[in-house]
Short mmCIF file of N, CA and C in Angstrom, two decimals:
data_model
loop_
_atom_site.label_atom_id
_atom_site.label_comp_id
_atom_site.label_asym_id
_atom_site.label_seq_id
_atom_site.Cartn_x
_atom_site.Cartn_y
_atom_site.Cartn_z
N MET E 1 92.14 137.78 65.58
CA MET E 1 92.84 138.77 66.36
C MET E 1 93.38 138.17 67.66
N SER E 2 92.63 137.29 68.28
CA SER E 2 93.10 136.68 69.52
C SER E 2 94.34 135.83 69.27
N GLU E 3 94.43 135.21 68.09
CA GLU E 3 95.62 134.43 67.77
C GLU E 3 96.84 135.34 67.66
N LEU E 4 96.64 136.51 67.08
CA LEU E 4 97.73 137.49 66.96
C LEU E 4 98.19 137.94 68.35
N GLN E 5 97.21 138.20 69.25
CA GLN E 5 97.55 138.59 70.61
C GLN E 5 98.26 137.45 71.34
N SER E 6 97.82 136.23 71.10
CA SER E 6 98.43 135.07 71.73
C SER E 6 99.88 134.92 71.27
N ASN E 7 100.11 135.08 69.98
CA ASN E 7 101.47 135.00 69.45
C ASN E 7 102.35 136.11 70.02
N ARG E 8 101.80 137.34 70.11
CA ARG E 8 102.55 138.46 70.67
C ARG E 8 102.88 138.21 72.14
N ARG E 9 101.91 137.66 72.88
CA ARG E 9 102.12 137.37 74.30
C ARG E 9 103.23 136.34 74.46
N ARG E 10 103.18 135.25 73.65
CA ARG E 10 104.21 134.22 73.71
C ARG E 10 105.59 134.80 73.39
N GLN E 11 105.63 135.65 72.37
CA GLN E 11 106.89 136.27 71.98
C GLN E 11 107.44 137.15 73.11
N ALA E 12 106.56 137.94 73.73
CA ALA E 12 106.98 138.80 74.84
C ALA E 12 107.47 137.96 76.02
N GLN E 13 106.73 136.87 76.33
CA GLN E 13 107.15 135.99 77.42
C GLN E 13 108.50 135.34 77.11
N LYS E 14 108.69 134.99 75.84
CA LYS E 14 109.94 134.37 75.43
C LYS E 14 111.10 135.36 75.58
N GLU E 15 110.87 136.59 75.18
CA GLU E 15 111.91 137.61 75.28
C GLU E 15 112.26 137.90 76.73
N LEU E 16 111.27 137.79 77.61
CA LEU E 16 111.52 138.03 79.04
C LEU E 16 112.03 136.78 79.75
N GLY E 17 112.06 135.65 79.02
CA GLY E 17 112.52 134.40 79.63
C GLY E 17 111.47 133.74 80.51
N LEU E 18 110.19 134.09 80.28
CA LEU E 18 109.11 133.54 81.11
C LEU E 18 108.58 132.21 80.58
N THR E 19 108.94 131.84 79.37
CA THR E 19 108.48 130.55 78.82
C THR E 19 109.68 129.68 78.54
N ASP E 20 109.43 128.45 78.53
CA ASP E 20 110.47 127.50 78.26
C ASP E 20 109.99 126.60 77.13
N GLU E 21 110.65 126.66 75.99
CA GLU E 21 110.24 125.87 74.83
C GLU E 21 110.32 124.38 75.15
N HIS E 22 111.31 123.99 75.92
CA HIS E 22 111.46 122.59 76.31
C HIS E 22 110.25 122.14 77.13
N GLU E 23 109.80 122.98 78.04
CA GLU E 23 108.64 122.68 78.87
C GLU E 23 107.39 122.55 78.01
N GLU E 24 107.23 123.46 77.06
CA GLU E 24 106.07 123.41 76.16
C GLU E 24 106.09 122.14 75.33
N ALA E 25 107.26 121.73 74.87
CA ALA E 25 107.38 120.50 74.09
C ALA E 25 107.01 119.29 74.94
N GLN E 26 107.42 119.28 76.21
CA GLN E 26 107.08 118.19 77.12
C GLN E 26 105.57 118.12 77.32
N ILE E 27 104.96 119.27 77.51
CA ILE E 27 103.51 119.31 77.70
C ILE E 27 102.80 118.79 76.46
N GLU E 28 103.26 119.20 75.30
CA GLU E 28 102.64 118.76 74.05
C GLU E 28 102.81 117.25 73.87
N ARG E 29 104.01 116.72 74.19
CA ARG E 29 104.23 115.27 74.10
C ARG E 29 103.30 114.52 75.06
N ALA E 30 103.18 115.05 76.26
CA ALA E 30 102.31 114.41 77.26
C ALA E 30 100.86 114.40 76.80
N MET E 31 100.43 115.49 76.18
CA MET E 31 99.05 115.55 75.68
C MET E 31 98.84 114.54 74.55
N LYS E 32 99.84 114.40 73.65
CA LYS E 32 99.74 113.42 72.57
C LYS E 32 99.71 112.00 73.13
N GLN E 33 100.55 111.73 74.12
CA GLN E 33 100.57 110.40 74.73
C GLN E 33 99.23 110.08 75.38
N GLU E 34 98.65 111.05 76.05
CA GLU E 34 97.34 110.85 76.68
C GLU E 34 96.27 110.58 75.63
N GLU E 35 96.34 111.30 74.54
CA GLU E 35 95.39 111.11 73.45
C GLU E 35 95.53 109.70 72.86
N GLU E 36 96.77 109.26 72.66
CA GLU E 36 97.02 107.91 72.14
C GLU E 36 96.53 106.85 73.13
N ARG E 37 96.76 107.08 74.42
CA ARG E 37 96.30 106.14 75.44
C ARG E 37 94.79 106.00 75.40
N LYS E 38 94.10 107.13 75.26
CA LYS E 38 92.64 107.10 75.20
C LYS E 38 92.16 106.35 73.96
N LYS E 39 92.81 106.55 72.83
CA LYS E 39 92.44 105.85 71.60
C LYS E 39 92.64 104.35 71.76
N LYS E 40 93.79 103.95 72.33
CA LYS E 40 94.07 102.53 72.53
C LYS E 40 93.04 101.91 73.47
N LYS E 41 92.70 102.64 74.52
CA LYS E 41 91.71 102.15 75.50
C LYS E 41 90.35 101.97 74.84
N GLU E 42 89.97 102.91 74.01
CA GLU E 42 88.69 102.82 73.30
C GLU E 42 88.69 101.66 72.32
N LEU E 43 89.78 101.47 71.60
CA LEU E 43 89.89 100.33 70.68
C LEU E 43 89.82 99.01 71.43
N ARG E 44 90.47 98.95 72.56
CA ARG E 44 90.44 97.73 73.39
C ARG E 44 89.03 97.46 73.91
N ARG E 45 88.35 98.52 74.34
CA ARG E 45 86.97 98.37 74.81
C ARG E 45 86.09 97.83 73.69
N MET E 46 86.22 98.39 72.50
CA MET E 46 85.42 97.94 71.36
C MET E 46 85.74 96.49 71.00
N GLU E 47 87.02 96.14 71.06
CA GLU E 47 87.44 94.76 70.77
C GLU E 47 86.82 93.78 71.76
N ILE E 48 86.82 94.13 73.03
CA ILE E 48 86.24 93.26 74.05
C ILE E 48 84.73 93.13 73.83
N GLU E 49 84.06 94.26 73.61
CA GLU E 49 82.60 94.24 73.45
C GLU E 49 82.17 93.46 72.21
N GLU E 50 83.02 93.40 71.19
CA GLU E 50 82.68 92.67 69.97
C GLU E 50 83.06 91.20 70.05
N SER E 51 83.75 90.78 71.09
CA SER E 51 84.17 89.38 71.21
C SER E 51 82.98 88.49 71.55
N SER E 52 83.06 87.26 71.07
CA SER E 52 81.96 86.31 71.33
C SER E 52 81.89 85.95 72.81
N SER E 53 83.02 85.92 73.49
CA SER E 53 83.00 85.57 74.91
C SER E 53 82.29 86.66 75.74
N TYR E 54 82.52 87.92 75.39
CA TYR E 54 81.84 89.02 76.09
C TYR E 54 80.33 88.95 75.83
N ARG E 55 79.96 88.74 74.59
CA ARG E 55 78.52 88.63 74.27
C ARG E 55 77.89 87.43 74.98
N ALA E 56 78.69 86.35 75.12
CA ALA E 56 78.18 85.17 75.81
C ALA E 56 77.86 85.48 77.26
N THR E 57 78.67 86.33 77.91
CA THR E 57 78.40 86.66 79.31
C THR E 57 77.06 87.36 79.45
N GLN E 58 76.74 88.21 78.50
CA GLN E 58 75.46 88.92 78.56
C GLN E 58 74.28 87.97 78.33
N THR E 59 74.45 87.07 77.38
CA THR E 59 73.39 86.09 77.07
C THR E 59 73.18 85.14 78.25
N ILE E 60 74.27 84.65 78.81
CA ILE E 60 74.17 83.72 79.95
C ILE E 60 73.49 84.40 81.13
N ALA E 61 73.84 85.64 81.40
CA ALA E 61 73.21 86.37 82.51
C ALA E 61 71.70 86.46 82.30
N LYS E 62 71.33 86.75 81.07
CA LYS E 62 69.89 86.88 80.78
C LYS E 62 69.17 85.55 81.02
N TRP E 63 69.71 84.46 80.48
CA TRP E 63 69.02 83.18 80.60
C TRP E 63 69.09 82.59 82.00
N MET E 64 70.25 82.65 82.62
CA MET E 64 70.42 82.00 83.92
C MET E 64 69.71 82.72 85.05
N ASP E 65 69.73 84.05 85.04
CA ASP E 65 69.18 84.79 86.18
C ASP E 65 67.87 85.50 85.84
N LYS E 66 67.77 86.12 84.70
CA LYS E 66 66.53 86.85 84.39
C LYS E 66 65.39 85.91 84.03
N TYR E 67 65.74 84.77 83.38
CA TYR E 67 64.71 83.78 83.05
C TYR E 67 64.74 82.61 84.05
N PHE E 68 65.56 82.72 85.11
CA PHE E 68 65.59 81.79 86.24
C PHE E 68 65.96 80.35 85.86
N ILE E 69 66.76 80.16 84.84
CA ILE E 69 67.20 78.80 84.47
C ILE E 69 68.06 78.20 85.58
N ASP E 70 68.91 79.02 86.20
CA ASP E 70 69.79 78.53 87.28
C ASP E 70 68.99 77.89 88.42
N PRO E 71 68.03 78.60 89.03
CA PRO E 71 67.28 77.95 90.13
C PRO E 71 66.35 76.84 89.64
N ILE E 72 65.84 76.94 88.41
CA ILE E 72 64.95 75.89 87.89
C ILE E 72 65.72 74.58 87.76
N LEU E 73 66.94 74.65 87.22
CA LEU E 73 67.76 73.44 87.12
C LEU E 73 68.08 72.88 88.51
N GLY E 74 68.24 73.76 89.49
CA GLY E 74 68.47 73.31 90.86
C GLY E 74 67.28 72.54 91.41
N PHE E 75 66.06 72.98 91.06
CA PHE E 75 64.85 72.28 91.50
C PHE E 75 64.69 70.95 90.79
N ILE E 76 64.94 70.93 89.48
CA ILE E 76 64.65 69.75 88.66
C ILE E 76 65.68 68.64 88.84
N LEU E 77 66.96 69.00 88.79
CA LEU E 77 68.02 67.99 88.82
C LEU E 77 68.31 67.53 90.24
N PRO E 78 68.88 66.33 90.39
CA PRO E 78 69.20 65.82 91.73
C PRO E 78 70.13 66.76 92.49
N ALA E 79 70.12 66.63 93.80
CA ALA E 79 70.86 67.52 94.70
C ALA E 79 72.29 67.78 94.22
N GLY E 80 72.60 69.03 94.03
CA GLY E 80 73.94 69.44 93.66
C GLY E 80 74.26 69.36 92.18
N THR E 81 73.53 68.53 91.44
CA THR E 81 73.81 68.36 90.02
C THR E 81 73.52 69.63 89.25
N GLY E 82 72.40 70.27 89.54
CA GLY E 82 72.05 71.52 88.85
C GLY E 82 73.08 72.61 89.10
N ASP E 83 73.54 72.69 90.34
CA ASP E 83 74.54 73.72 90.67
C ASP E 83 75.87 73.43 90.00
N ALA E 84 76.24 72.16 89.94
CA ALA E 84 77.49 71.79 89.27
C ALA E 84 77.40 72.10 87.78
N LEU E 85 76.25 71.79 87.19
CA LEU E 85 76.05 72.04 85.76
C LEU E 85 76.05 73.54 85.46
N THR E 86 75.29 74.30 86.23
CA THR E 86 75.19 75.73 85.94
C THR E 86 76.48 76.48 86.25
N SER E 87 77.30 75.93 87.15
CA SER E 87 78.57 76.61 87.44
C SER E 87 79.53 76.55 86.26
N LEU E 88 79.31 75.63 85.33
CA LEU E 88 80.13 75.58 84.12
C LEU E 88 79.94 76.83 83.25
N PHE E 89 78.78 77.45 83.38
CA PHE E 89 78.50 78.64 82.58
C PHE E 89 79.28 79.86 83.03
N VAL E 90 80.06 79.73 84.08
CA VAL E 90 80.89 80.84 84.54
C VAL E 90 82.20 80.92 83.74
N ILE E 91 82.51 79.90 82.98
CA ILE E 91 83.77 79.88 82.22
C ILE E 91 83.94 81.11 81.33
N PRO E 92 82.95 81.53 80.55
CA PRO E 92 83.14 82.75 79.75
C PRO E 92 83.42 83.99 80.60
N TYR E 93 82.82 84.07 81.78
CA TYR E 93 83.05 85.21 82.67
C TYR E 93 84.50 85.24 83.13
N ILE E 94 85.00 84.06 83.55
CA ILE E 94 86.38 83.98 84.01
C ILE E 94 87.34 84.30 82.86
N TYR E 95 87.02 83.80 81.67
CA TYR E 95 87.87 84.07 80.50
C TYR E 95 87.92 85.57 80.19
N VAL E 96 86.77 86.22 80.18
CA VAL E 96 86.74 87.66 79.89
C VAL E 96 87.48 88.44 80.97
N ALA E 97 87.24 88.10 82.23
CA ALA E 97 87.88 88.83 83.33
C ALA E 97 89.40 88.63 83.32
N ALA E 98 89.84 87.40 83.11
CA ALA E 98 91.28 87.10 83.20
C ALA E 98 92.04 87.39 81.92
N CYS E 99 91.44 87.08 80.76
CA CYS E 99 92.18 87.17 79.49
C CYS E 99 91.85 88.41 78.67
N LYS E 100 90.63 88.87 78.70
CA LYS E 100 90.26 90.05 77.91
C LYS E 100 90.49 91.33 78.71
N VAL E 101 89.90 91.41 79.90
CA VAL E 101 90.05 92.61 80.74
C VAL E 101 91.40 92.60 81.44
N ARG E 102 91.91 91.42 81.73
CA ARG E 102 93.21 91.22 82.40
C ARG E 102 93.24 91.86 83.78
N SER E 103 92.24 91.51 84.58
CA SER E 103 92.16 92.05 85.93
C SER E 103 92.05 90.89 86.93
N PHE E 104 93.06 90.74 87.76
CA PHE E 104 93.04 89.70 88.79
C PHE E 104 91.94 89.94 89.82
N PRO E 105 91.77 91.19 90.32
CA PRO E 105 90.67 91.42 91.27
C PRO E 105 89.29 91.13 90.67
N LEU E 106 89.10 91.46 89.39
CA LEU E 106 87.82 91.16 88.74
C LEU E 106 87.62 89.64 88.64
N THR E 107 88.67 88.93 88.29
CA THR E 107 88.58 87.47 88.19
C THR E 107 88.23 86.87 89.55
N LEU E 108 88.84 87.38 90.61
CA LEU E 108 88.50 86.91 91.96
C LEU E 108 87.02 87.16 92.27
N ALA E 109 86.53 88.35 91.92
CA ALA E 109 85.12 88.69 92.19
C ALA E 109 84.17 87.76 91.44
N VAL E 110 84.50 87.45 90.19
CA VAL E 110 83.67 86.54 89.39
C VAL E 110 83.65 85.15 90.02
N ILE E 111 84.81 84.66 90.40
CA ILE E 111 84.90 83.33 91.02
C ILE E 111 84.15 83.31 92.34
N PHE E 112 84.30 84.35 93.13
CA PHE E 112 83.59 84.44 94.41
C PHE E 112 82.07 84.38 94.20
N ASN E 113 81.56 85.14 93.22
CA ASN E 113 80.12 85.16 92.98
C ASN E 113 79.59 83.78 92.60
N VAL E 114 80.33 83.05 91.78
CA VAL E 114 79.85 81.72 91.38
C VAL E 114 79.96 80.73 92.53
N LEU E 115 81.02 80.83 93.34
CA LEU E 115 81.13 79.92 94.49
C LEU E 115 80.03 80.19 95.50
N ARG E 116 79.71 81.44 95.70
CA ARG E 116 78.60 81.78 96.61
C ARG E 116 77.30 81.19 96.07
N ASP E 117 77.10 81.28 94.74
CA ASP E 117 75.91 80.74 94.11
C ASP E 117 75.84 79.22 94.29
N VAL E 118 76.96 78.55 94.11
CA VAL E 118 77.01 77.09 94.28
C VAL E 118 76.72 76.73 95.74
N ALA E 119 77.35 77.44 96.67
CA ALA E 119 77.14 77.15 98.10
C ALA E 119 75.68 77.35 98.49
N ILE E 120 75.07 78.40 97.98
CA ILE E 120 73.65 78.64 98.28
C ILE E 120 72.80 77.53 97.70
N GLY E 121 73.10 77.14 96.45
CA GLY E 121 72.33 76.08 95.80
C GLY E 121 72.46 74.74 96.47
N LEU E 122 73.54 74.51 97.19
CA LEU E 122 73.75 73.22 97.86
C LEU E 122 73.05 73.11 99.21
N ILE E 123 72.46 74.19 99.68
CA ILE E 123 71.72 74.12 100.95
C ILE E 123 70.55 73.15 100.74
N PRO E 124 70.40 72.16 101.61
CA PRO E 124 69.42 71.09 101.39
C PRO E 124 67.95 71.56 101.43
N LEU E 125 67.11 70.64 100.97
CA LEU E 125 65.65 70.75 101.02
C LEU E 125 65.10 71.93 100.21
N TRP E 126 65.66 72.19 99.09
CA TRP E 126 65.24 73.25 98.16
C TRP E 126 65.32 74.65 98.74
N ILE E 127 65.77 74.77 99.96
CA ILE E 127 65.93 76.10 100.55
C ILE E 127 66.95 76.89 99.74
N GLY E 128 68.05 76.21 99.39
CA GLY E 128 69.09 76.86 98.60
C GLY E 128 68.60 77.29 97.23
N ASP E 129 67.75 76.44 96.61
CA ASP E 129 67.22 76.78 95.29
C ASP E 129 66.28 77.98 95.36
N ILE E 130 65.53 78.08 96.44
CA ILE E 130 64.63 79.23 96.62
C ILE E 130 65.45 80.50 96.81
N VAL E 131 66.49 80.42 97.65
CA VAL E 131 67.36 81.59 97.87
C VAL E 131 68.10 81.95 96.58
N ASP E 132 68.44 80.92 95.79
CA ASP E 132 69.16 81.12 94.53
C ASP E 132 68.39 82.00 93.55
N VAL E 133 67.07 82.00 93.65
CA VAL E 133 66.24 82.86 92.79
C VAL E 133 66.62 84.32 92.99
N PHE E 134 66.98 84.68 94.22
CA PHE E 134 67.28 86.08 94.54
C PHE E 134 68.77 86.42 94.45
N ASN E 135 69.63 85.41 94.34
CA ASN E 135 71.07 85.65 94.35
C ASN E 135 71.56 86.31 93.06
N ARG E 136 71.21 85.79 91.91
CA ARG E 136 71.54 86.35 90.59
C ARG E 136 73.03 86.62 90.38
N SER E 137 73.83 85.62 90.57
CA SER E 137 75.28 85.79 90.45
C SER E 137 75.72 86.10 89.03
N TYR E 138 75.00 85.58 88.04
CA TYR E 138 75.41 85.84 86.65
C TYR E 138 75.17 87.29 86.27
N VAL E 139 74.08 87.86 86.73
CA VAL E 139 73.82 89.29 86.48
C VAL E 139 74.86 90.14 87.21
N GLN E 140 75.21 89.74 88.44
CA GLN E 140 76.25 90.48 89.18
C GLN E 140 77.58 90.43 88.45
N ASN E 141 77.95 89.25 87.95
CA ASN E 141 79.21 89.13 87.22
C ASN E 141 79.19 89.94 85.93
N ALA E 142 78.06 89.91 85.22
CA ALA E 142 77.95 90.70 83.99
C ALA E 142 78.09 92.19 84.30
N ARG E 143 77.48 92.64 85.40
CA ARG E 143 77.58 94.05 85.78
C ARG E 143 79.02 94.44 86.09
N LEU E 144 79.74 93.58 86.78
CA LEU E 144 81.14 93.86 87.10
C LEU E 144 82.00 93.93 85.83
N ILE E 145 81.79 92.98 84.93
CA ILE E 145 82.57 92.96 83.68
C ILE E 145 82.27 94.19 82.84
N VAL E 146 81.00 94.53 82.71
CA VAL E 146 80.63 95.74 81.95
C VAL E 146 81.25 96.97 82.60
N GLY E 147 81.25 97.02 83.91
CA GLY E 147 81.86 98.14 84.62
C GLY E 147 83.33 98.29 84.31
N PHE E 148 84.05 97.18 84.26
CA PHE E 148 85.47 97.23 83.93
C PHE E 148 85.70 97.60 82.47
N VAL E 149 84.89 97.04 81.58
CA VAL E 149 85.05 97.32 80.15
C VAL E 149 84.73 98.78 79.85
N GLU E 150 83.70 99.31 80.50
CA GLU E 150 83.30 100.70 80.24
C GLU E 150 84.01 101.69 81.17
N ASP E 151 84.98 101.20 81.92
CA ASP E 151 85.82 102.05 82.78
C ASP E 151 85.02 102.79 83.84
N ASP E 152 84.09 102.08 84.47
CA ASP E 152 83.29 102.65 85.56
C ASP E 152 84.17 102.70 86.80
N LYS E 153 84.59 103.89 87.17
CA LYS E 153 85.55 104.08 88.27
C LYS E 153 85.04 103.51 89.59
N GLU E 154 83.74 103.66 89.87
CA GLU E 154 83.17 103.16 91.13
C GLU E 154 83.30 101.64 91.24
N ILE E 155 82.91 100.95 90.17
CA ILE E 155 82.96 99.48 90.18
C ILE E 155 84.40 99.01 90.27
N ILE E 156 85.28 99.61 89.47
CA ILE E 156 86.69 99.21 89.46
C ILE E 156 87.31 99.43 90.84
N GLU E 157 87.05 100.58 91.42
CA GLU E 157 87.60 100.89 92.74
C GLU E 157 87.08 99.94 93.80
N GLU E 158 85.78 99.64 93.76
CA GLU E 158 85.18 98.74 94.74
C GLU E 158 85.76 97.33 94.63
N VAL E 159 85.86 96.81 93.40
CA VAL E 159 86.39 95.46 93.21
C VAL E 159 87.86 95.40 93.63
N ASN E 160 88.64 96.40 93.24
CA ASN E 160 90.06 96.43 93.60
C ASN E 160 90.25 96.54 95.12
N ARG E 161 89.40 97.35 95.76
CA ARG E 161 89.51 97.55 97.21
C ARG E 161 89.18 96.26 97.97
N LYS E 162 88.26 95.46 97.44
CA LYS E 162 87.82 94.25 98.13
C LYS E 162 88.59 93.00 97.70
N ALA E 163 89.59 93.13 96.85
CA ALA E 163 90.26 91.97 96.25
C ALA E 163 90.82 91.01 97.30
N PHE E 164 91.52 91.52 98.29
CA PHE E 164 92.13 90.64 99.29
C PHE E 164 91.07 89.83 100.02
N TRP E 165 90.02 90.51 100.50
CA TRP E 165 88.98 89.81 101.26
C TRP E 165 88.17 88.89 100.37
N THR E 166 88.06 89.22 99.10
CA THR E 166 87.39 88.33 98.16
C THR E 166 88.17 87.03 98.05
N GLY E 167 89.50 87.12 97.98
CA GLY E 167 90.33 85.92 97.96
C GLY E 167 90.15 85.08 99.20
N VAL E 168 90.10 85.73 100.35
CA VAL E 168 89.87 85.01 101.62
C VAL E 168 88.50 84.33 101.60
N LEU E 169 87.50 85.05 101.14
CA LEU E 169 86.15 84.48 101.09
C LEU E 169 86.05 83.32 100.10
N ILE E 170 86.83 83.36 99.04
CA ILE E 170 86.85 82.24 98.09
C ILE E 170 87.30 80.97 98.82
N LEU E 171 88.34 81.09 99.62
CA LEU E 171 88.82 79.93 100.38
C LEU E 171 87.75 79.44 101.36
N ILE E 172 87.07 80.37 102.01
CA ILE E 172 86.01 79.99 102.96
C ILE E 172 84.87 79.28 102.24
N PHE E 173 84.47 79.82 101.07
CA PHE E 173 83.37 79.20 100.34
C PHE E 173 83.77 77.84 99.79
N CYS E 174 85.03 77.66 99.41
CA CYS E 174 85.49 76.33 98.99
C CYS E 174 85.32 75.33 100.13
N ALA E 175 85.67 75.74 101.35
CA ALA E 175 85.50 74.87 102.52
C ALA E 175 84.02 74.59 102.78
N ILE E 176 83.19 75.62 102.67
CA ILE E 176 81.74 75.44 102.89
C ILE E 176 81.16 74.48 101.86
N ILE E 177 81.54 74.65 100.60
CA ILE E 177 81.05 73.76 99.54
C ILE E 177 81.49 72.33 99.81
N TYR E 178 82.74 72.16 100.20
CA TYR E 178 83.25 70.83 100.54
C TYR E 178 82.40 70.20 101.65
N LEU E 179 82.14 70.97 102.70
CA LEU E 179 81.34 70.44 103.83
C LEU E 179 79.91 70.14 103.40
N LEU E 180 79.32 70.99 102.56
CA LEU E 180 77.95 70.73 102.10
C LEU E 180 77.88 69.49 101.21
N VAL E 181 78.89 69.29 100.38
CA VAL E 181 78.92 68.09 99.53
C VAL E 181 79.08 66.85 100.41
N ARG E 182 79.95 66.91 101.41
CA ARG E 182 80.11 65.78 102.34
C ARG E 182 78.80 65.48 103.06
N LEU E 183 78.11 66.54 103.49
CA LEU E 183 76.82 66.37 104.16
C LEU E 183 75.81 65.71 103.22
N ALA E 184 75.77 66.17 101.98
CA ALA E 184 74.83 65.60 101.00
C ALA E 184 75.13 64.13 100.76
N VAL E 185 76.41 63.78 100.64
CA VAL E 185 76.80 62.38 100.44
C VAL E 185 76.38 61.54 101.64
N GLN E 186 76.57 62.05 102.84
CA GLN E 186 76.19 61.30 104.04
C GLN E 186 74.67 61.12 104.11
N ILE E 187 73.93 62.14 103.71
CA ILE E 187 72.46 62.03 103.71
C ILE E 187 72.02 60.97 102.71
N VAL E 188 72.61 60.99 101.52
CA VAL E 188 72.26 60.00 100.49
C VAL E 188 72.61 58.59 100.97
N GLU E 189 73.77 58.44 101.59
CA GLU E 189 74.15 57.12 102.13
C GLU E 189 73.21 56.69 103.24
N TRP E 190 72.80 57.60 104.08
CA TRP E 190 71.89 57.29 105.17
C TRP E 190 70.53 56.86 104.62
N ILE E 191 70.04 57.59 103.63
CA ILE E 191 68.76 57.23 103.01
C ILE E 191 68.88 55.89 102.30
N GLY E 192 70.05 55.68 101.64
CA GLY E 192 70.28 54.42 100.93
C GLY E 192 70.34 53.22 101.86
N SER E 193 70.72 53.44 103.10
CA SER E 193 70.82 52.32 104.05
C SER E 193 69.44 51.77 104.42
N PHE E 194 68.39 52.53 104.19
CA PHE E 194 67.03 52.06 104.49
C PHE E 194 66.47 51.20 103.37
N PHE E 195 67.10 51.25 102.22
CA PHE E 195 66.56 50.50 101.08
C PHE E 195 67.39 49.33 100.83
#
């Protein structure tokens, strides 16, 4: 009965010139386009989540930060070697952020997190390795990527809002890493001069 009333109401509005068929068609097209957009977005999300690179980011985060492989390698390997080695594990994160998610701000955030991790790990006398236990850059990167893939508005908005300053901080951390490596080389040369 409500459908009959709805049809009668539409007919009465049409007779009075209160409805516009063209407008209704536009609304219907817009609704179909939105529905198609949502389907495409869901398919893309599923495609990313099923990719080996996305799964690798989750596995790397678990091993490097939750099982503390990152700081352990920093303790075991010679100064800076552990950090250089573990920073290679960021490649899947950068690939997912840049090629799968296709987000420049997310890619900047991932790069910033790993550079911060490297800079912390390069602090001499195992201080950096101790601090590295609490840094957990791989878990942070995994959280950001999952947020983008699952369309978490808060994470996306935060990363996008901070993109410019993240780029600036990347440059600063590159300079800090350069200075820390130079310092480490000078210390090794100084120690070597005694032998």
